[in-house]
């Protein structure tokens, strides 16, 4: 399984754009990059998934360079409610595949 | 999106007793579910994969006789912590994925978690 490395913590202010970068040097050809968000005492919630280039949804954007050895989650105009732990995961796109979580990035948004 | 529920949301028990945690997929059938454990300020740790109609697959270091998993139906998996001790106190989370998502969507749905406190 590909190992992921991301910053332990980040701080931001309301209204700013936040970019969290994840390194996954050993990503396999059939692996997808997925990001989850977790609030205290809750289960993780899916944010976005991508394979290459750029993916955007109503919550975030995911930028993946051509070599796929890293990815960047972009959260536009964060608010206090975006304070959470963000996990970058690399997993094969197969039904029934368990997700292996790394340490995650704790994002703290202040007013 | 799909919904996964857990019951109870929290439980307090005495040392030496057993506790059962239920994980249900409410609007889809799940042949496979996953159980995680999370200690304070730490990441989720995969404990086992629950397979409907067959034995669970446990991760290395997880005692299968202590953490009993039963996946008796396509919508229910249970985790029983037997002879619980204070060190078993943790946040237990399950997850599942609708099979119809296919290969184009690698998204899993997590339950809200169960906080276990063993006195």
Coordinates of C-alpha atoms in Angstrom, one line a residue:
Chain A
X1 CA 0.0 0.0 0.0
X2 CA 1.3 3.5 -0.9
X3 CA 2.2 5.6 2.1
X4 CA 1.0 9.1 2.3
X5 CA 2.7 12.1 4.0
X6 CA 0.9 15.3 4.8
X7 CA 1.5 18.2 7.3
X8 CA 0.4 17.5 10.8
X9 CA -1.4 20.8 11.2
X10 CA -2.3 24.0 9.4
X11 CA -3.8 27.3 10.6
X12 CA -6.0 29.6 8.6
X13 CA -8.5 32.4 8.9
X14 CA -12.0 32.6 7.7
X15 CA -12.4 33.5 4.1
X16 CA -9.0 32.3 3.1
X17 CA -8.2 29.6 0.6
X18 CA -6.5 26.6 2.2
X19 CA -4.3 24.1 0.3
X20 CA -3.2 20.9 1.9
X21 CA -0.6 18.9 0.0
X22 CA -0.1 15.2 0.3
X23 CA 2.9 13.2 -0.9
X24 CA 2.4 9.6 -2.2
X25 CA 5.6 8.7 -4.0
X26 CA 4.8 5.0 -4.3
X27 CA 1.3 5.4 -5.7
X28 CA 0.4 2.4 -7.9
X29 CA -1.0 2.7 -11.5
X30 CA -4.6 1.8 -10.5
X31 CA -4.7 3.8 -7.2
X32 CA -7.0 6.7 -6.8
X33 CA -6.4 9.6 -4.4
X34 CA -9.2 10.3 -2.0
X35 CA -9.7 12.9 0.7
X36 CA -11.8 12.6 3.8
X37 CA -12.8 15.0 6.5
X38 CA -13.4 14.1 10.2
X39 CA -14.9 16.2 12.9
X40 CA -14.3 15.3 16.6
X41 CA -16.3 12.2 17.7
X42 CA -17.7 11.6 14.2
X43 CA -17.0 9.2 11.4
X44 CA -15.0 10.5 8.4
X45 CA -16.8 12.0 5.5
X46 CA -15.8 11.7 1.9
X47 CA -14.7 15.0 0.3
X48 CA -13.3 14.3 -3.1
X49 CA -11.6 11.7 -5.2
X50 CA -9.3 12.0 -8.3
X51 CA -7.0 10.0 -10.5
X52 CA -5.2 12.7 -12.4
X53 CA -5.3 16.4 -13.4
X54 CA -8.0 18.4 -11.6
X55 CA -11.3 17.5 -10.0
X56 CA -13.7 20.0 -8.6
X57 CA -17.0 19.5 -6.7
X58 CA -19.2 21.8 -4.6
X59 CA -16.9 21.5 -1.6
X60 CA -13.3 21.4 -2.8
X61 CA -10.8 21.0 -5.7
X62 CA -8.2 18.4 -6.0
X63 CA -5.1 19.0 -8.1
X64 CA -2.9 16.1 -9.2
X65 CA 0.3 16.6 -11.2
X66 CA 1.1 14.4 -14.1
X67 CA 3.5 12.2 -12.1
X68 CA 0.8 11.6 -9.5
X69 CA 3.4 11.5 -6.7
X70 CA 1.5 14.2 -4.8
X71 CA -1.9 15.9 -4.7
X72 CA -3.3 19.1 -3.3
X73 CA -6.7 19.5 -1.7
X74 CA -7.9 23.1 -2.1
X75 CA -10.7 24.5 0.2
X76 CA -11.9 27.8 -1.1
X77 CA -12.9 30.5 1.4
X78 CA -12.8 28.4 4.6
X79 CA -15.1 29.0 7.5
X80 CA -14.9 28.1 11.2
X81 CA -16.9 25.0 10.4
X82 CA -14.1 23.7 8.2
X83 CA -12.0 23.1 11.3
X84 CA -11.4 19.4 11.2
X85 CA -8.8 16.7 10.4
X86 CA -8.3 16.0 6.7
X87 CA -7.0 12.6 5.6
X88 CA -5.4 11.9 2.2
X89 CA -5.7 8.2 1.2
X90 CA -4.4 6.3 -1.7
X91 CA -6.4 3.2 -2.5
X92 CA -7.1 0.9 -5.4
X93 CA -10.5 1.5 -6.9
X94 CA -12.0 -1.9 -6.0
X95 CA -15.2 -2.8 -4.3
X96 CA -14.5 -4.0 -0.8
X97 CA -11.1 -2.4 -0.4
X98 CA -10.4 -1.2 3.1
X99 CA -9.1 2.3 3.5
X100 CA -5.8 2.7 5.4
X101 CA -5.6 6.1 7.1
X102 CA -2.5 8.1 7.7
X103 CA -2.0 10.7 10.4
X104 CA -4.0 13.4 8.7
X105 CA -3.8 17.2 8.8
X106 CA -5.5 19.1 11.5
X107 CA -6.8 22.3 10.1
X108 CA -7.7 25.1 12.5
X109 CA -9.7 28.0 11.2
X110 CA -9.9 31.2 13.2
X111 CA -12.0 34.3 12.9
Chain B
X1 CA -25.5 9.6 -0.2
X2 CA -25.7 6.2 1.4
X3 CA -26.2 6.1 5.2
X4 CA -24.5 3.9 7.7
X5 CA -25.7 3.9 11.3
X6 CA -24.2 2.6 14.5
X7 CA -25.7 1.7 17.8
X8 CA -25.2 2.6 20.5
X9 CA -23.5 5.9 20.0
X10 CA -21.8 5.6 23.4
X11 CA -21.6 2.9 26.1
X12 CA -20.1 2.6 29.5
X13 CA -19.4 -0.8 30.9
X14 CA -17.6 -2.5 33.8
X15 CA -14.3 -4.3 33.3
X16 CA -14.8 -7.9 32.3
X17 CA -18.2 -7.5 30.6
X18 CA -18.9 -7.8 26.9
X19 CA -20.3 -5.1 24.7
X20 CA -21.9 -5.4 21.3
X21 CA -21.8 -2.6 18.7
X22 CA -24.1 -2.7 15.7
X23 CA -23.3 -1.3 12.3
X24 CA -26.2 -1.0 9.7
X25 CA -26.3 0.1 6.1
X26 CA -29.7 1.8 6.0
X27 CA -30.3 2.2 2.2
X28 CA -28.0 -0.3 0.6
X29 CA -26.7 -3.8 0.9
X30 CA -23.2 -4.3 2.0
X31 CA -21.4 -7.6 1.5
X32 CA -18.4 -6.1 3.1
X33 CA -18.1 -3.8 6.1
X34 CA -15.0 -2.5 7.9
X35 CA -14.3 -1.9 11.5
X36 CA -11.9 0.8 12.8
X37 CA -10.7 1.9 16.1
X38 CA -9.6 5.4 17.0
X39 CA -7.8 6.5 20.2
X40 CA -7.8 10.2 21.2
X41 CA -5.8 12.5 18.9
X42 CA -4.9 9.5 16.7
X43 CA -5.9 8.3 13.3
X44 CA -8.3 5.5 12.5
X45 CA -6.8 2.0 12.7
X46 CA -8.3 -0.7 10.6
X47 CA -9.3 -3.7 12.9
X48 CA -11.0 -6.1 10.6
X49 CA -13.0 -6.7 7.4
X50 CA -16.4 -8.1 8.0
X51 CA -17.7 -10.4 5.2
X52 CA -21.4 -11.3 4.9
X53 CA -21.8 -15.1 5.4
X54 CA -18.2 -15.8 6.1
X55 CA -15.5 -15.2 8.7
X56 CA -14.1 -11.8 9.3
X57 CA -10.5 -11.0 8.3
X58 CA -8.5 -9.4 11.1
X59 CA -5.6 -7.1 10.8
X60 CA -2.3 -8.1 12.3
X61 CA -2.2 -7.6 16.1
X62 CA -6.0 -7.6 16.5
X63 CA -7.3 -10.5 18.7
X64 CA -10.1 -12.2 16.9
X65 CA -11.3 -13.9 20.1
X66 CA -11.6 -10.6 21.8
X67 CA -13.2 -8.7 19.0
X68 CA -15.9 -10.9 17.7
X69 CA -17.4 -9.9 14.3
X70 CA -20.6 -11.3 12.9
X71 CA -22.0 -10.2 9.5
X72 CA -25.2 -12.1 9.5
X73 CA -27.1 -10.1 6.9
X74 CA -26.4 -7.8 4.0
X75 CA -27.2 -4.7 6.1
X76 CA -25.9 -5.6 9.6
X77 CA -22.5 -6.3 11.1
X78 CA -21.8 -6.5 14.8
X79 CA -18.6 -6.1 16.8
X80 CA -18.6 -7.6 20.2
X81 CA -15.8 -6.6 22.6
X82 CA -15.5 -9.6 24.9
X83 CA -14.2 -9.3 28.5
X84 CA -13.6 -5.6 28.0
X85 CA -10.8 -3.8 29.9
X86 CA -10.0 -0.1 30.3
X87 CA -7.4 -0.3 27.5
X88 CA -10.3 -1.2 25.1
X89 CA -11.8 2.2 25.7
X90 CA -11.9 3.8 22.3
X91 CA -14.0 5.2 19.5
X92 CA -15.2 2.4 17.2
X93 CA -16.2 3.3 13.7
X94 CA -17.6 1.1 10.9
X95 CA -17.8 1.8 7.2
X96 CA -19.3 0.3 4.1
X97 CA -19.6 0.9 0.4
X98 CA -22.6 0.5 -1.9
X99 CA -21.6 -2.2 -4.5
X100 CA -23.4 -0.4 -7.3
X101 CA -20.9 2.4 -7.1
X102 CA -18.7 0.3 -9.3
X103 CA -15.1 1.1 -10.2
X104 CA -15.6 4.8 -10.9
X105 CA -16.3 5.9 -7.4
X106 CA -14.0 4.9 -4.6
X107 CA -16.1 6.3 -1.8
X108 CA -16.9 4.7 1.5
X109 CA -19.6 5.7 4.0
X110 CA -18.7 5.8 7.7
X111 CA -21.0 5.4 10.7
X112 CA -21.1 8.0 13.3
X113 CA -19.0 6.0 15.7
X114 CA -19.5 4.4 19.1
X115 CA -17.6 5.7 22.1
X116 CA -16.8 2.8 24.5
X117 CA -15.6 3.5 28.0
X118 CA -14.6 0.6 30.2
X119 CA -14.4 1.3 33.9

